Amino acid sequence: MANSAVGVIFSNIHDENIPELSRHRTMASIPYGGRYRLIDFALSNMVNSGIDTVGIVTKYNYQSLIDHLGSGKDWDLARKDGGIILLPPYSDETDAPYTSRLEALKGITGFLNHRNEEYVIISDCDAIAHIDLSKVLRYHEEKKADITMMYHEEAEKVDSSYFITIDPDQTGRVKTVKINPAYKGKANLYINVMIMPREFLLNTIADATMRGLTSFGKDILTKHVDTLKIYGYKFEGYYAGVNSLQKYYKHSMELLNKDTRDELFGARDIYTKVRDSAPSKYSQNAIVKNSLISDGCLIDGTVENCILFRGVKVGKGSVIKNSIVMQDSVIGENVELDCVITDKNVVIRDRRHLSGCEELPYFIAKGRMI
């Protein structure tokens, strides 16, 4: 059934939530889990559900995203018709980048008009989850819905500057849509995955443009919840919303739990760009406990409860705990790190002692030397 749907992924929508990691890249290309990028989860969910055409809406800082996606062959999307299609932030009517989701959708109407699929599945890149979108599409068809919004029951406070909660009734029909509400206890958090008929979406965009509307959430979802057939689909599996540096650190550390890894990666593959790197090398001095070590690493110290990306070097006598060290970073000798996040190509010289905490990890920007 997912063959009747075209995918749309927003790569930049939530960049402001993690400015530390999105300063030089899109939200979509933020590294995650030792070898992945955030877009890999949304893209793999679509591919695993049979979607073979995915438009990726860009805005700025998307060079690393282009390098990561390439021709799309690692997701089996290197195709003459369809596959991965990068959609620029400019429309035919303006030379300025979009400022809202609705403006972005208006800018890609040419892409949507040239497709013949019946449905559009829209996803952002801030959700880490393993979703069978074909089930959601069947639910959408059974309900004869105008819009189906996926949600997850969330008990923790959401750090995002913009988030939506919904209140579905017993049939799944959404009765209220709230933007940035204050809540205590549990809330039904919209996880930024939505399904609509393609013609309905195009008509909605045209009507919104004619009336000068700018916000999809405020001007369409909240104001027309009584007249549109909006349904909620509850996602029951593992979900991690990456909406701040603290949440990025927290959910990354959850990957050290085998049950979490099995749920996220066990049922179907999460695809990513394949690199033919050499295996990691461990010296006689190396001690590694409960850590994810990517290929190409050279470890001559102690690594405990850590995630090391490709090509990381850990010097003799160094002790790295509860930390995330990204690609090609170099940790010198007799260094101590605890609750630290380093971006790519960071160099930490000998005998440095750096420490953060779970609520406020110590972050080192890309290319810095300390």
PDB file of N, CA, C and O in Angstrom, residues 123-148:
ATOM      1  N   SER A 123       7.449  13.828   6.983  1.00  0.00           N
ATOM      2  CA  SER A 123       8.193  13.499   8.200  1.00  0.00           C
ATOM      3  C   SER A 123       9.292  14.525   8.425  1.00  0.00           C
ATOM      4  O   SER A 123       9.872  15.049   7.476  1.00  0.00           O
ATOM      5  N   ASP A 124       9.559  14.812   9.699  1.00  0.00           N
ATOM      6  CA  ASP A 124      10.719  15.618  10.074  1.00  0.00           C
ATOM      7  C   ASP A 124      11.853  14.680  10.460  1.00  0.00           C
ATOM      8  O   ASP A 124      11.720  13.456  10.368  1.00  0.00           O
ATOM      9  N   CYS A 125      12.966  15.257  10.912  1.00  0.00           N
ATOM     10  CA  CYS A 125      14.159  14.451  11.213  1.00  0.00           C
ATOM     11  C   CYS A 125      14.510  14.432  12.696  1.00  0.00           C
ATOM     12  O   CYS A 125      15.616  14.019  13.046  1.00  0.00           O
ATOM     13  N   ASP A 126      13.591  14.852  13.556  1.00  0.00           N
ATOM     14  CA  ASP A 126      13.916  14.938  14.979  1.00  0.00           C
ATOM     15  C   ASP A 126      13.440  13.736  15.771  1.00  0.00           C
ATOM     16  O   ASP A 126      13.589  13.708  16.992  1.00  0.00           O
ATOM     17  N   ALA A 127      12.880  12.726  15.102  1.00  0.00           N
ATOM     18  CA  ALA A 127      12.344  11.552  15.792  1.00  0.00           C
ATOM     19  C   ALA A 127      13.204  10.325  15.507  1.00  0.00           C
ATOM     20  O   ALA A 127      13.468   9.996  14.346  1.00  0.00           O
ATOM     21  N   ILE A 128      13.648   9.658  16.569  1.00  0.00           N
ATOM     22  CA  ILE A 128      14.357   8.388  16.450  1.00  0.00           C
ATOM     23  C   ILE A 128      13.365   7.285  16.778  1.00  0.00           C
ATOM     24  O   ILE A 128      12.979   7.098  17.938  1.00  0.00           O
ATOM     25  N   ALA A 129      12.916   6.573  15.770  1.00  0.00           N
ATOM     26  CA  ALA A 129      11.912   5.533  15.976  1.00  0.00           C
ATOM     27  C   ALA A 129      11.912   4.601  14.777  1.00  0.00           C
ATOM     28  O   ALA A 129      12.355   4.965  13.678  1.00  0.00           O
ATOM     29  N   HIS A 130      11.418   3.405  15.003  1.00  0.00           N
ATOM     30  CA  HIS A 130      11.285   2.411  13.938  1.00  0.00           C
ATOM     31  C   HIS A 130       9.795   2.263  13.646  1.00  0.00           C
ATOM     32  O   HIS A 130       9.057   1.664  14.416  1.00  0.00           O
ATOM     33  N   ILE A 131       9.329   2.864  12.540  1.00  0.00           N
ATOM     34  CA  ILE A 131       7.904   2.982  12.256  1.00  0.00           C
ATOM     35  C   ILE A 131       7.564   2.239  10.973  1.00  0.00           C
ATOM     36  O   ILE A 131       8.209   2.440   9.941  1.00  0.00           O
ATOM     37  N   ASP A 132       6.542   1.399  11.045  1.00  0.00           N
ATOM     38  CA  ASP A 132       6.010   0.744   9.849  1.00  0.00           C
ATOM     39  C   ASP A 132       4.931   1.658   9.279  1.00  0.00           C
ATOM     40  O   ASP A 132       3.778   1.652   9.715  1.00  0.00           O
ATOM     41  N   LEU A 133       5.304   2.466   8.308  1.00  0.00           N
ATOM     42  CA  LEU A 133       4.386   3.466   7.770  1.00  0.00           C
ATOM     43  C   LEU A 133       3.259   2.843   6.958  1.00  0.00           C
ATOM     44  O   LEU A 133       2.212   3.474   6.774  1.00  0.00           O
ATOM     45  N   SER A 134       3.453   1.624   6.484  1.00  0.00           N
ATOM     46  CA  SER A 134       2.364   0.967   5.750  1.00  0.00           C
ATOM     47  C   SER A 134       1.167   0.710   6.659  1.00  0.00           C
ATOM     48  O   SER A 134       0.016   0.800   6.227  1.00  0.00           O
ATOM     49  N   LYS A 135       1.415   0.419   7.940  1.00  0.00           N
ATOM     50  CA  LYS A 135       0.313   0.245   8.903  1.00  0.00           C
ATOM     51  C   LYS A 135      -0.417   1.563   9.134  1.00  0.00           C
ATOM     52  O   LYS A 135      -1.638   1.607   9.244  1.00  0.00           O
ATOM     53  N   VAL A 136       0.343   2.641   9.234  1.00  0.00           N
ATOM     54  CA  VAL A 136      -0.262   3.959   9.439  1.00  0.00           C
ATOM     55  C   VAL A 136      -1.097   4.344   8.225  1.00  0.00           C
ATOM     56  O   VAL A 136      -2.192   4.909   8.361  1.00  0.00           O
ATOM     57  N   LEU A 137      -0.616   4.009   7.031  1.00  0.00           N
ATOM     58  CA  LEU A 137      -1.360   4.326   5.814  1.00  0.00           C
ATOM     59  C   LEU A 137      -2.657   3.524   5.730  1.00  0.00           C
ATOM     60  O   LEU A 137      -3.704   4.052   5.317  1.00  0.00           O
ATOM     61  N   ARG A 138      -2.618   2.255   6.138  1.00  0.00           N
ATOM     62  CA  ARG A 138      -3.842   1.454   6.164  1.00  0.00           C
ATOM     63  C   ARG A 138      -4.854   2.059   7.136  1.00  0.00           C
ATOM     64  O   ARG A 138      -6.055   2.121   6.848  1.00  0.00           O
ATOM     65  N   TYR A 139      -4.361   2.496   8.296  1.00  0.00           N
ATOM     66  CA  TYR A 139      -5.226   3.139   9.284  1.00  0.00           C
ATOM     67  C   TYR A 139      -5.849   4.401   8.686  1.00  0.00           C
ATOM     68  O   TYR A 139      -7.055   4.661   8.856  1.00  0.00           O
ATOM     69  N   HIS A 140      -5.055   5.188   7.991  1.00  0.00           N
ATOM     70  CA  HIS A 140      -5.536   6.414   7.366  1.00  0.00           C
ATOM     71  C   HIS A 140      -6.656   6.105   6.373  1.00  0.00           C
ATOM     72  O   HIS A 140      -7.684   6.806   6.333  1.00  0.00           O
ATOM     73  N   GLU A 141      -6.487   5.060   5.578  1.00  0.00           N
ATOM     74  CA  GLU A 141      -7.504   4.700   4.590  1.00  0.00           C
ATOM     75  C   GLU A 141      -8.761   4.163   5.241  1.00  0.00           C
ATOM     76  O   GLU A 141      -9.881   4.465   4.823  1.00  0.00           O
ATOM     77  N   GLU A 142      -8.581   3.352   6.294  1.00  0.00           N
ATOM     78  CA  GLU A 142      -9.752   2.802   6.999  1.00  0.00           C
ATOM     79  C   GLU A 142     -10.610   3.908   7.615  1.00  0.00           C
ATOM     80  O   GLU A 142     -11.842   3.827   7.617  1.00  0.00           O
ATOM     81  N   LYS A 143      -9.959   4.936   8.122  1.00  0.00           N
ATOM     82  CA  LYS A 143     -10.683   6.038   8.753  1.00  0.00           C
ATOM     83  C   LYS A 143     -11.194   7.059   7.734  1.00  0.00           C
ATOM     84  O   LYS A 143     -11.952   7.962   8.089  1.00  0.00           O
ATOM     85  N   LYS A 144     -10.770   6.916   6.463  1.00  0.00           N
ATOM     86  CA  LYS A 144     -11.114   7.900   5.435  1.00  0.00           C
ATOM     87  C   LYS A 144     -10.774   9.316   5.915  1.00  0.00           C
ATOM     88  O   LYS A 144     -11.573  10.256   5.797  1.00  0.00           O
ATOM     89  N   ALA A 145      -9.583   9.445   6.468  1.00  0.00           N
ATOM     90  CA  ALA A 145      -9.174  10.695   7.105  1.00  0.00           C
ATOM     91  C   ALA A 145      -8.669  11.701   6.083  1.00  0.00           C
ATOM     92  O   ALA A 145      -8.185  11.341   5.004  1.00  0.00           O
ATOM     93  N   ASP A 146      -8.780  12.974   6.443  1.00  0.00           N
ATOM     94  CA  ASP A 146      -8.113  14.024   5.684  1.00  0.00           C
ATOM     95  C   ASP A 146      -6.641  14.102   6.085  1.00  0.00           C
ATOM     96  O   ASP A 146      -5.762  14.268   5.236  1.00  0.00           O
ATOM     97  N   ILE A 147      -6.402  14.007   7.378  1.00  0.00           N
ATOM     98  CA  ILE A 147      -5.043  14.077   7.923  1.00  0.00           C
ATOM     99  C   ILE A 147      -4.917  13.035   9.014  1.00  0.00           C
ATOM    100  O   ILE A 147      -5.813  12.901   9.867  1.00  0.00           O
ATOM    101  N   THR A 148      -3.825  12.292   9.011  1.00  0.00           N
ATOM    102  CA  THR A 148      -3.493  11.393  10.127  1.00  0.00           C
ATOM    103  C   THR A 148      -2.181  11.860  10.730  1.00  0.00           C
ATOM    104  O   THR A 148      -1.174  11.984  10.038  1.00  0.00           O
TER     105      THR A 148
END
